[in-house]
GROMACS .gro file of C-alpha atoms in nm:
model
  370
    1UNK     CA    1  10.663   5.996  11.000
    2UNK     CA    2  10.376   6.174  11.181
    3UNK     CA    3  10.347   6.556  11.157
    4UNK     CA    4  10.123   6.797  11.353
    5UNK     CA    5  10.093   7.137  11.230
    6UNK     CA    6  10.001   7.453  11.377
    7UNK     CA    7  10.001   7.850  11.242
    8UNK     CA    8   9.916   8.189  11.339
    9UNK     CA    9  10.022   8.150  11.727
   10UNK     CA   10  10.088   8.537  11.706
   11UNK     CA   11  10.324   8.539  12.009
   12UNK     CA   12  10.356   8.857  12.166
   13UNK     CA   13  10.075   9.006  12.029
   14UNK     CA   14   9.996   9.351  12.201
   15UNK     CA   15   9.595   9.271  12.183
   16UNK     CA   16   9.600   9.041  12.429
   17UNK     CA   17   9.432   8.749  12.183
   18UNK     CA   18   9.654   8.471  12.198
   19UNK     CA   19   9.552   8.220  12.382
   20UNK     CA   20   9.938   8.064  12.467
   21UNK     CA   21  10.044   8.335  12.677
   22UNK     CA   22   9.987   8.221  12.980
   23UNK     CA   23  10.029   7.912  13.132
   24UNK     CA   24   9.724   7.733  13.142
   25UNK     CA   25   9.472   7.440  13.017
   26UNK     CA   26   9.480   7.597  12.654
   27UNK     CA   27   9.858   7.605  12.617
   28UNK     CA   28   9.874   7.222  12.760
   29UNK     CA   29   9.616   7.157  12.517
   30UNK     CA   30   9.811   7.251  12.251
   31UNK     CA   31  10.120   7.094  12.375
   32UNK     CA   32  10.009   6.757  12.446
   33UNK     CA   33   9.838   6.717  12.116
   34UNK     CA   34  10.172   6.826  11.922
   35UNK     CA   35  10.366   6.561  12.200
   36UNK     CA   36  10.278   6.271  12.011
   37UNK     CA   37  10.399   6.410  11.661
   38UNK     CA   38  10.768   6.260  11.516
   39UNK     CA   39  10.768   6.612  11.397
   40UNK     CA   40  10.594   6.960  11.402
   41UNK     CA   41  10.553   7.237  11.216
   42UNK     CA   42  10.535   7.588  11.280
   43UNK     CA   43  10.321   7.704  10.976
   44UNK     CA   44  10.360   8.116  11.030
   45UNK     CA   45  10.311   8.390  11.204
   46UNK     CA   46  10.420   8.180  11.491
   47UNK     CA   47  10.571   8.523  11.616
   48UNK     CA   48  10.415   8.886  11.617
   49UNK     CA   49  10.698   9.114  11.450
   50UNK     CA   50  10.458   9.376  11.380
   51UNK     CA   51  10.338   9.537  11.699
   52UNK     CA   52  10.628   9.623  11.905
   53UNK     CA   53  11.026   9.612  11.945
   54UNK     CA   54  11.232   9.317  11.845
   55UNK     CA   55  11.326   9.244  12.168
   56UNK     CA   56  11.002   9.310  12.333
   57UNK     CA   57  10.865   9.074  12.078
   58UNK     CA   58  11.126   8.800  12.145
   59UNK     CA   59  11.089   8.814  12.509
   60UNK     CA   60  10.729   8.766  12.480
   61UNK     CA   61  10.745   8.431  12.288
   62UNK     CA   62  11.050   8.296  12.531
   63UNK     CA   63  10.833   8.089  12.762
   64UNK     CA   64  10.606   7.904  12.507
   65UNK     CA   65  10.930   7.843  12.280
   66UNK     CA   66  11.115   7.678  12.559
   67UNK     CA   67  10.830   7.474  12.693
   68UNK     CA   68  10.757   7.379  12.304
   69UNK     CA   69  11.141   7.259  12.308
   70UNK     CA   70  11.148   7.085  12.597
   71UNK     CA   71  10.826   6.894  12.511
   72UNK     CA   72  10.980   6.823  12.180
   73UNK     CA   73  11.324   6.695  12.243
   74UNK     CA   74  11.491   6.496  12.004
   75UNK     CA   75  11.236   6.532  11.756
   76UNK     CA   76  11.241   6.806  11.468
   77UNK     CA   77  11.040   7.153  11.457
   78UNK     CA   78  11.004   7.318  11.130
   79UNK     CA   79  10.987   7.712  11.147
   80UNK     CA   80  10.786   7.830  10.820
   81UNK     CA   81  10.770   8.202  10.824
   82UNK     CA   82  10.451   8.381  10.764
   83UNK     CA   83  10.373   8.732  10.669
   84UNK     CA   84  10.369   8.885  11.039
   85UNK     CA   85  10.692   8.681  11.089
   86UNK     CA   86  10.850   8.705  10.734
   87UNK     CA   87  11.188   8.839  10.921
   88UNK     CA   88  11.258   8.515  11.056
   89UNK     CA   89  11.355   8.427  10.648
   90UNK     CA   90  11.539   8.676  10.603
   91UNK     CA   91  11.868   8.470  10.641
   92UNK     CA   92  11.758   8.242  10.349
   93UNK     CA   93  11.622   8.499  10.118
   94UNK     CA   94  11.943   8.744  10.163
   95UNK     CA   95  12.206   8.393  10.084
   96UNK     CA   96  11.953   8.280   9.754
   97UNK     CA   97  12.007   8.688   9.674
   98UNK     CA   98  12.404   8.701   9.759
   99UNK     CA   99  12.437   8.290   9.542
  100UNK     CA  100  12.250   8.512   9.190
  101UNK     CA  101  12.129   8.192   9.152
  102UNK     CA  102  11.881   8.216   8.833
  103UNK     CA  103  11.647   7.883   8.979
  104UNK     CA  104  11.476   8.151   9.219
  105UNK     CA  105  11.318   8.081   9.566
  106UNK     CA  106  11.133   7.708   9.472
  107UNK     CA  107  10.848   7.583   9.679
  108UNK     CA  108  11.062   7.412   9.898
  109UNK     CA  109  11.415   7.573  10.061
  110UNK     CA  110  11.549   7.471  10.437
  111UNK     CA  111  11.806   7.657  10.606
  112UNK     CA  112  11.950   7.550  10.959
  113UNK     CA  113  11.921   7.841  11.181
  114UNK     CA  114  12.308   7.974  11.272
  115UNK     CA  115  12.458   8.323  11.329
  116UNK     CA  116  12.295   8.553  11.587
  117UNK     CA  117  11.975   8.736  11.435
  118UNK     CA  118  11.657   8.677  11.542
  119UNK     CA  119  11.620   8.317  11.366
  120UNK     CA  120  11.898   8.186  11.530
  121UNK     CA  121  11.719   8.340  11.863
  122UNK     CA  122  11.387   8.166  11.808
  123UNK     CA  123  11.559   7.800  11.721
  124UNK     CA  124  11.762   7.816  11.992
  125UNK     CA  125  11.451   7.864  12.244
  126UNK     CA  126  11.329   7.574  12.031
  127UNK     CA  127  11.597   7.363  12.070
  128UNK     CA  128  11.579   7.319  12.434
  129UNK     CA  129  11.883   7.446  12.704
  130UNK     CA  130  11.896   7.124  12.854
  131UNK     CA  131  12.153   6.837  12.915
  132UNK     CA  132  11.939   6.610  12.744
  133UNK     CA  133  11.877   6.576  12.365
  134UNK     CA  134  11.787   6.881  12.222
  135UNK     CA  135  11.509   6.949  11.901
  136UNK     CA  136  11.620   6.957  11.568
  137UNK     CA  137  11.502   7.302  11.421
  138UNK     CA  138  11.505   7.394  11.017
  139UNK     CA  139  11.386   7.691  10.864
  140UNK     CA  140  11.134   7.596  10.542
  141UNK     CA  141  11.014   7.891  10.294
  142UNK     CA  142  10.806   7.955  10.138
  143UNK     CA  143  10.686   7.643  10.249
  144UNK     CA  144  10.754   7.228  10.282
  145UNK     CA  145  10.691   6.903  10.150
  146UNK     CA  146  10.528   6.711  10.423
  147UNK     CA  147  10.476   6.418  10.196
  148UNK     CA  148  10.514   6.371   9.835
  149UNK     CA  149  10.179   6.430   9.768
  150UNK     CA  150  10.122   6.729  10.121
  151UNK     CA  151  10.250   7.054  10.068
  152UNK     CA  152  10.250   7.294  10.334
  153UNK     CA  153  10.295   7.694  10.361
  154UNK     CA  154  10.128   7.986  10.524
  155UNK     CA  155   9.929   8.120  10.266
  156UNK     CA  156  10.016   8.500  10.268
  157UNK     CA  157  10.115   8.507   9.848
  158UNK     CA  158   9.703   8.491   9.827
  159UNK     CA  159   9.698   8.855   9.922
  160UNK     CA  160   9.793   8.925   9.592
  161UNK     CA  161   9.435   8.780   9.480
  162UNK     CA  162   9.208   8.863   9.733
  163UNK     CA  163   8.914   9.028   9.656
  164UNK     CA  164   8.810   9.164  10.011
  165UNK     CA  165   8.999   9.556  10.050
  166UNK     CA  166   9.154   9.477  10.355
  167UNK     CA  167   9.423   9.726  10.385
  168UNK     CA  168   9.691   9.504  10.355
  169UNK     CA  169   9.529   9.405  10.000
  170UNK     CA  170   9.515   9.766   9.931
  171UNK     CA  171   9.871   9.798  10.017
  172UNK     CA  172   9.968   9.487   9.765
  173UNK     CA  173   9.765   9.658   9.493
  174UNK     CA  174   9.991   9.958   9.535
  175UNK     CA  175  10.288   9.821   9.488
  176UNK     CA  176  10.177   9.606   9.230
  177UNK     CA  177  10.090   9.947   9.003
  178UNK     CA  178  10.441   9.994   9.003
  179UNK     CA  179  10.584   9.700   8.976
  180UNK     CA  180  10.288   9.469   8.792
  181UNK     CA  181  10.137   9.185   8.895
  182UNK     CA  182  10.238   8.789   8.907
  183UNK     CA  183  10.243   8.618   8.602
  184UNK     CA  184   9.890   8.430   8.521
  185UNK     CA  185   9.892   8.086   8.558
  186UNK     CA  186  10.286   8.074   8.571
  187UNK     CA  187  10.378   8.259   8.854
  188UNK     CA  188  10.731   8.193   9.076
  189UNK     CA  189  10.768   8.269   9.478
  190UNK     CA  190  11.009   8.528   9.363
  191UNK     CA  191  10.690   8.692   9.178
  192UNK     CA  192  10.542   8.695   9.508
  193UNK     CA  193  10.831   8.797   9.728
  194UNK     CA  194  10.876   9.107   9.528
  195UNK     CA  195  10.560   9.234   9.592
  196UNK     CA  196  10.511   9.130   9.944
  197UNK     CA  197  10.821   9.127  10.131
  198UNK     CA  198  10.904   9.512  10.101
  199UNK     CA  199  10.544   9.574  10.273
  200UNK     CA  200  10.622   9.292  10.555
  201UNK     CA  201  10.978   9.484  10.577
  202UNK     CA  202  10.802   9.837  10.601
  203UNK     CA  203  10.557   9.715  10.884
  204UNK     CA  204  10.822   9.584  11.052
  205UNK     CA  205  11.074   9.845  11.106
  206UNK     CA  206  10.764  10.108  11.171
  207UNK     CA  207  10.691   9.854  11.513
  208UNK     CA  208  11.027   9.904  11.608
  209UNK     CA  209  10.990  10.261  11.711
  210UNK     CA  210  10.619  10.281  11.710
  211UNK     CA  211  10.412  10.292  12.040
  212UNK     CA  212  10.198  10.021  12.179
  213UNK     CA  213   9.877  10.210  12.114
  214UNK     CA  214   9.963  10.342  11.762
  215UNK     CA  215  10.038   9.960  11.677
  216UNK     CA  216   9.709   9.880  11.831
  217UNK     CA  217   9.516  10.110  11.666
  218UNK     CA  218   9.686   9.979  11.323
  219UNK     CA  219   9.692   9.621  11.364
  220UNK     CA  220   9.345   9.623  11.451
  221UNK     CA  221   9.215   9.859  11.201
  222UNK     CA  222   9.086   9.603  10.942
  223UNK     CA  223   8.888   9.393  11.170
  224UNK     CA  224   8.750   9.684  11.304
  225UNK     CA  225   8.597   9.807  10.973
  226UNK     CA  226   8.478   9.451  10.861
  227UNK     CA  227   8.307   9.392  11.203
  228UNK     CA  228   8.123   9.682  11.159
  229UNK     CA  229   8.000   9.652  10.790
  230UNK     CA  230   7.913   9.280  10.826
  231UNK     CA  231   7.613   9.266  10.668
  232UNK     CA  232   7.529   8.940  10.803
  233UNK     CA  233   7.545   9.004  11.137
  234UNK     CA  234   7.286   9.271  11.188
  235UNK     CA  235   7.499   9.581  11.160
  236UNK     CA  236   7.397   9.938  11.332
  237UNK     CA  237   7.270  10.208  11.140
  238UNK     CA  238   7.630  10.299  11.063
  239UNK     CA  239   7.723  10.015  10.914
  240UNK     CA  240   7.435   9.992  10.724
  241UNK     CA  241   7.587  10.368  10.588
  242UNK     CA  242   7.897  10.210  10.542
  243UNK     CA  243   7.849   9.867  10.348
  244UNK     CA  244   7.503  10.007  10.141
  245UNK     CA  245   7.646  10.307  10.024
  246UNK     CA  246   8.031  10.427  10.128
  247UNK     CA  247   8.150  10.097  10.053
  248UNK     CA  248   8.053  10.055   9.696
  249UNK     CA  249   8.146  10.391   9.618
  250UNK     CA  250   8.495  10.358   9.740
  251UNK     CA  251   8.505  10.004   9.594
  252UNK     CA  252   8.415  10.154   9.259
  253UNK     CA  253   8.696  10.419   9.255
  254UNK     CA  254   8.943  10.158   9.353
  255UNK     CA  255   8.840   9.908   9.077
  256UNK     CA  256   8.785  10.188   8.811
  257UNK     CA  257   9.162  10.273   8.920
  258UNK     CA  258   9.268   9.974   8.812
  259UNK     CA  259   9.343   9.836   9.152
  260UNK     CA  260   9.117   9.565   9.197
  261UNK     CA  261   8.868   9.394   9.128
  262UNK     CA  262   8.745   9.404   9.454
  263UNK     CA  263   8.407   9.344   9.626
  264UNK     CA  264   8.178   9.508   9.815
  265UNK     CA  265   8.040   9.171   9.977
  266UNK     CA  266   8.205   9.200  10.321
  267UNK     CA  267   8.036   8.921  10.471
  268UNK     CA  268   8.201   8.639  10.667
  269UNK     CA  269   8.069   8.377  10.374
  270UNK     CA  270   8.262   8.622  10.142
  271UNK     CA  271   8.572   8.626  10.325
  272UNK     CA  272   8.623   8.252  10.319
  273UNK     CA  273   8.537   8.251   9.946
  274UNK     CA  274   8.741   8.493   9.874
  275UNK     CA  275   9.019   8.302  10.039
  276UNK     CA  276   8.986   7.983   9.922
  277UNK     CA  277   8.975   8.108   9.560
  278UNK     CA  278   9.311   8.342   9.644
  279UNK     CA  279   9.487   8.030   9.787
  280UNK     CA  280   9.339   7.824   9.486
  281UNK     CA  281   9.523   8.104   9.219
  282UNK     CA  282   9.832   8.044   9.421
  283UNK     CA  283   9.867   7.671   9.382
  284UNK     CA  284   9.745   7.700   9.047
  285UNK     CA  285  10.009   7.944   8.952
  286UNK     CA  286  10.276   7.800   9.122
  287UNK     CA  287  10.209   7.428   9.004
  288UNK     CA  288  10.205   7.274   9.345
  289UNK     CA  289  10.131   6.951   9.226
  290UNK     CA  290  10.007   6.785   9.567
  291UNK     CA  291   9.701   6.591   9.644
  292UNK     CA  292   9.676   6.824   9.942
  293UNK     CA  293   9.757   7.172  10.014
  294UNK     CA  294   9.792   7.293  10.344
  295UNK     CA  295   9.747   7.675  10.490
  296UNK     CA  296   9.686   7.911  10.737
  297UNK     CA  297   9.706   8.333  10.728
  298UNK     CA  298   9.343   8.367  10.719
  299UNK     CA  299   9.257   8.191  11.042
  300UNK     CA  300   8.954   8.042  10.920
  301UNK     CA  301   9.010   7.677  10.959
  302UNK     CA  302   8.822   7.436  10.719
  303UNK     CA  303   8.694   7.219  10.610
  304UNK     CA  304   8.470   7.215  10.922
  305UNK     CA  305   8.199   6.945  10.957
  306UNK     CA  306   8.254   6.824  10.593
  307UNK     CA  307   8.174   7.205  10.453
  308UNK     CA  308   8.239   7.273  10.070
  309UNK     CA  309   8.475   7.505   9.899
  310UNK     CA  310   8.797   7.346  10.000
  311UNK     CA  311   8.787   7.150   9.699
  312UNK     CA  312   9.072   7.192   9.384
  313UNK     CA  313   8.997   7.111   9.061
  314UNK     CA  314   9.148   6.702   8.964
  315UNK     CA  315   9.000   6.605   9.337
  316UNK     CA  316   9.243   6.767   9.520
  317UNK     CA  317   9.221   6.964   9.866
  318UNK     CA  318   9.252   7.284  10.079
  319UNK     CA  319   9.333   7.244  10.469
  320UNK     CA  320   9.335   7.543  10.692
  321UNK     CA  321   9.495   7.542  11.033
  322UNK     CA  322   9.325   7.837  11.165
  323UNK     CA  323   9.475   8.010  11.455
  324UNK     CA  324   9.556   8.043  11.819
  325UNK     CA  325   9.386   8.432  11.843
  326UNK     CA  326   9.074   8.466  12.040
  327UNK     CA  327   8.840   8.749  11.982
  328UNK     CA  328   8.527   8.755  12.151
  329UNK     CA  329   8.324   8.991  11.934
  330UNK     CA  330   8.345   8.674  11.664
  331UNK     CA  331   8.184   8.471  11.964
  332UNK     CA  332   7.946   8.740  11.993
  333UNK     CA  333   7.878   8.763  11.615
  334UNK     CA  334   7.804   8.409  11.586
  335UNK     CA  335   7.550   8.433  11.798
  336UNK     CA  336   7.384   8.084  11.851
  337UNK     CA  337   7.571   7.925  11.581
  338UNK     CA  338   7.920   7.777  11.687
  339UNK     CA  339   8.222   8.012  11.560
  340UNK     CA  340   8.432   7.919  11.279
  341UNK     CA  341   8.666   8.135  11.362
  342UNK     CA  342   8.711   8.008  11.752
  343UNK     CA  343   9.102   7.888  11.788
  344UNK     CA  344   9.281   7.555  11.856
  345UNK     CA  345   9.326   7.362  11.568
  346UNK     CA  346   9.609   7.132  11.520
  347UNK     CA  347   9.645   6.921  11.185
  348UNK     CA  348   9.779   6.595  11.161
  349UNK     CA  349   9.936   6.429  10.885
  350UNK     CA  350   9.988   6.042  10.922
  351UNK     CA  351  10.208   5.843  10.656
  352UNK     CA  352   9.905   5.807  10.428
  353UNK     CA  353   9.546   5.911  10.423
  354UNK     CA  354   9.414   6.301  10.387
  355UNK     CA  355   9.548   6.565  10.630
  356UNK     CA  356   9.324   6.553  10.976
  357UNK     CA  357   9.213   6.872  11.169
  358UNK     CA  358   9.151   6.833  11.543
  359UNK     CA  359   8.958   7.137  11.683
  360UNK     CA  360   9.164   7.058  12.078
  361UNK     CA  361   9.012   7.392  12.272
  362UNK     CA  362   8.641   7.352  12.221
  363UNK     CA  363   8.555   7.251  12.541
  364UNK     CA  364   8.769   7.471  12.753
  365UNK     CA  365   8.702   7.798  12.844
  366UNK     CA  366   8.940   8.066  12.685
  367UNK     CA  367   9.082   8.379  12.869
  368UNK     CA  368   8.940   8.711  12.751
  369UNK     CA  369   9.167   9.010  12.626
  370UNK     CA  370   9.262   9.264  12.926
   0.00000   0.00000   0.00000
């Protein structure tokens, strides 16, 4: 069975990023390379729950969902829930809580979407209105066997070893003073969901009564901050302030705190090293014992042009899906170089042979926020 996998679509998103939200060449893209899938996966953050209301957010996503469906009939979509998302398994999480079962979470739990929450909103969309045959939609978390030897999920548990203070990080690290950190080398999804999911649940309900230009302001914060202390992209005389001498400083405290480590590298090189060795602590600790591994939350796809650093120890591999954001300032910042970070990737998995990433939007020209 043939799979094609996608993450980070963001739908909804109040910046104005995503490239799906209007009808056009980048959305047909996109759905005429997933077409020829038996079945496709929605790796996370397929939905922005983060930014504004519920229902605003729902409405948003309506028209790509039910063209997705329609393309898609009688074939199956798999929902994985992400970080900006994470509501979407809340259905799961709150029946493995109400069972007291003491096997925990596992790599690997589907739930058909039912009951009336915004889950059963999404697969419905998905599912397709029509007399004709309809998509099969399942809920997977934390993430999916694609194959016995493919494992898929969105990546967000490798906040909890990222090195780079982005403020979500900072926001783990907190928690984690109170209530530790996963086990070394032994770690369960439930380590990770007790960290993580009462921030995702906290950013959540503050979009549902926050404005559009407070969420703004917050979502984009981070990007912000690292866009102007890249050191590798000829920053101004602020940055330059910033990264040689606030920076460390602040970095310092932190670590001396006990709430890193972290670094004081914020280059782009750094933030896919960082990553990569975050994701690599995750499938280490968890024991995902697949040939390949398969992510996306950072929205740096890879490997690109046979790059290193998406190697595992034993031979084994990283995939990342990237995203389906566009920001120009990374266009910008890349200068004459082409931009890892520019969206449109789409992975295939066949019935043998590694995972393959398409790159489907580089030749078409992508619509700019406003």
């Amino acid at each position: 069975m043939s799979t094609a996998l996608v993450s980070d679509l963001h739908l909804g998103t109040l910046l104005e990023t995503e490239v799906l939200r209007v009808r056009g060449p980048a959305r047909e893209r996109l759905l005429a390379e997933v077409e020829e899938a038996d079945q496709v996966v929605l790796l996370g953050d397929t939905l922005e729950l983060r930014q504004a209301p519920l229902a605003e957010a729902l409405e948003s996503a309506r028209d790509f969902l039910e063209e997705l469906g329609e393309r898609l009939a009688g074939r199956r979509i798999v929902l994985v829930p992400g970080n900006h998302d994470h509501q979407l398994a809340d259905p799961l999480l709150e029946r493995q809580r109400m069972d007291g079962s003491s096997a925990g979470l596992g790599l690997e739990q589907l739930l058909p979407p039912e009951g009336s929450g915004p889950l059963a909103w999404v697969a419905e969309r998905l599912a397709g209105g029509g007399a004709g045959a309809r998509a099969e939609v399942v809920l997977a978390y934390p993430g999916l066997w694609i194959r016995p030897d493919v494992y898929a999920t969105h990546g967000h548990y490798l906040d909890c070893h990222l090195t780079i203070p982005r403020i979500e990080r900072l926001a783990v690290a907190a928690i984690e003073k109170l209530l530790g950190s996963p086990p070394v080398g032994a770690a369960t999804p439930d380590d990770y969901e007790r960290l993580l999911a009462p921030l995702y649940a906290l950013a959540f309900q503050l979009a549902q009564g926050a404005s559009a230009k407070r969420s703004l302001a917050a979502t984009d914060l981070s990007a912000r901050i690292w866009r102007r202390m890249d050191t590798s992209e000829r920053p101004d005389a602020v940055g330059l302030l910033l990264s040689k001498v606030g920076l460390p400083a602040a970095i310092g405290a932190l670590n001396l705190a006990g709430m890193g480590p972290f670094s004081s590298r914020l280059t782009g090189e750094e933030l896919l090293r960082a990553g990569l060795a975050g994701m690599e602590q995750v499938v280490s600790g968890l024991g995902i014992d697949a040939e390949h591994v398969i992510f996306g939350h950072t929205h740096r796809p890879g490997p690109l042009d046979g790059e290193r650093g998406f190697e595992l120890p034993g031979g084994r591999t990283l995939t990342n899906t990237g995203s389906w954001l566009h920001n120009p300032a990374f266009d910008a910042a890349a200068g004459d170089r082409p931009n890892p970070y520019r969206p449109g990737i789409v992975v295939h998995v066949a019935d043998s042979g590694p995972p393959e990433l398409r790159r489907v939007l580089d030749d078409v020209t992508l619509p700019s926020p406003g």
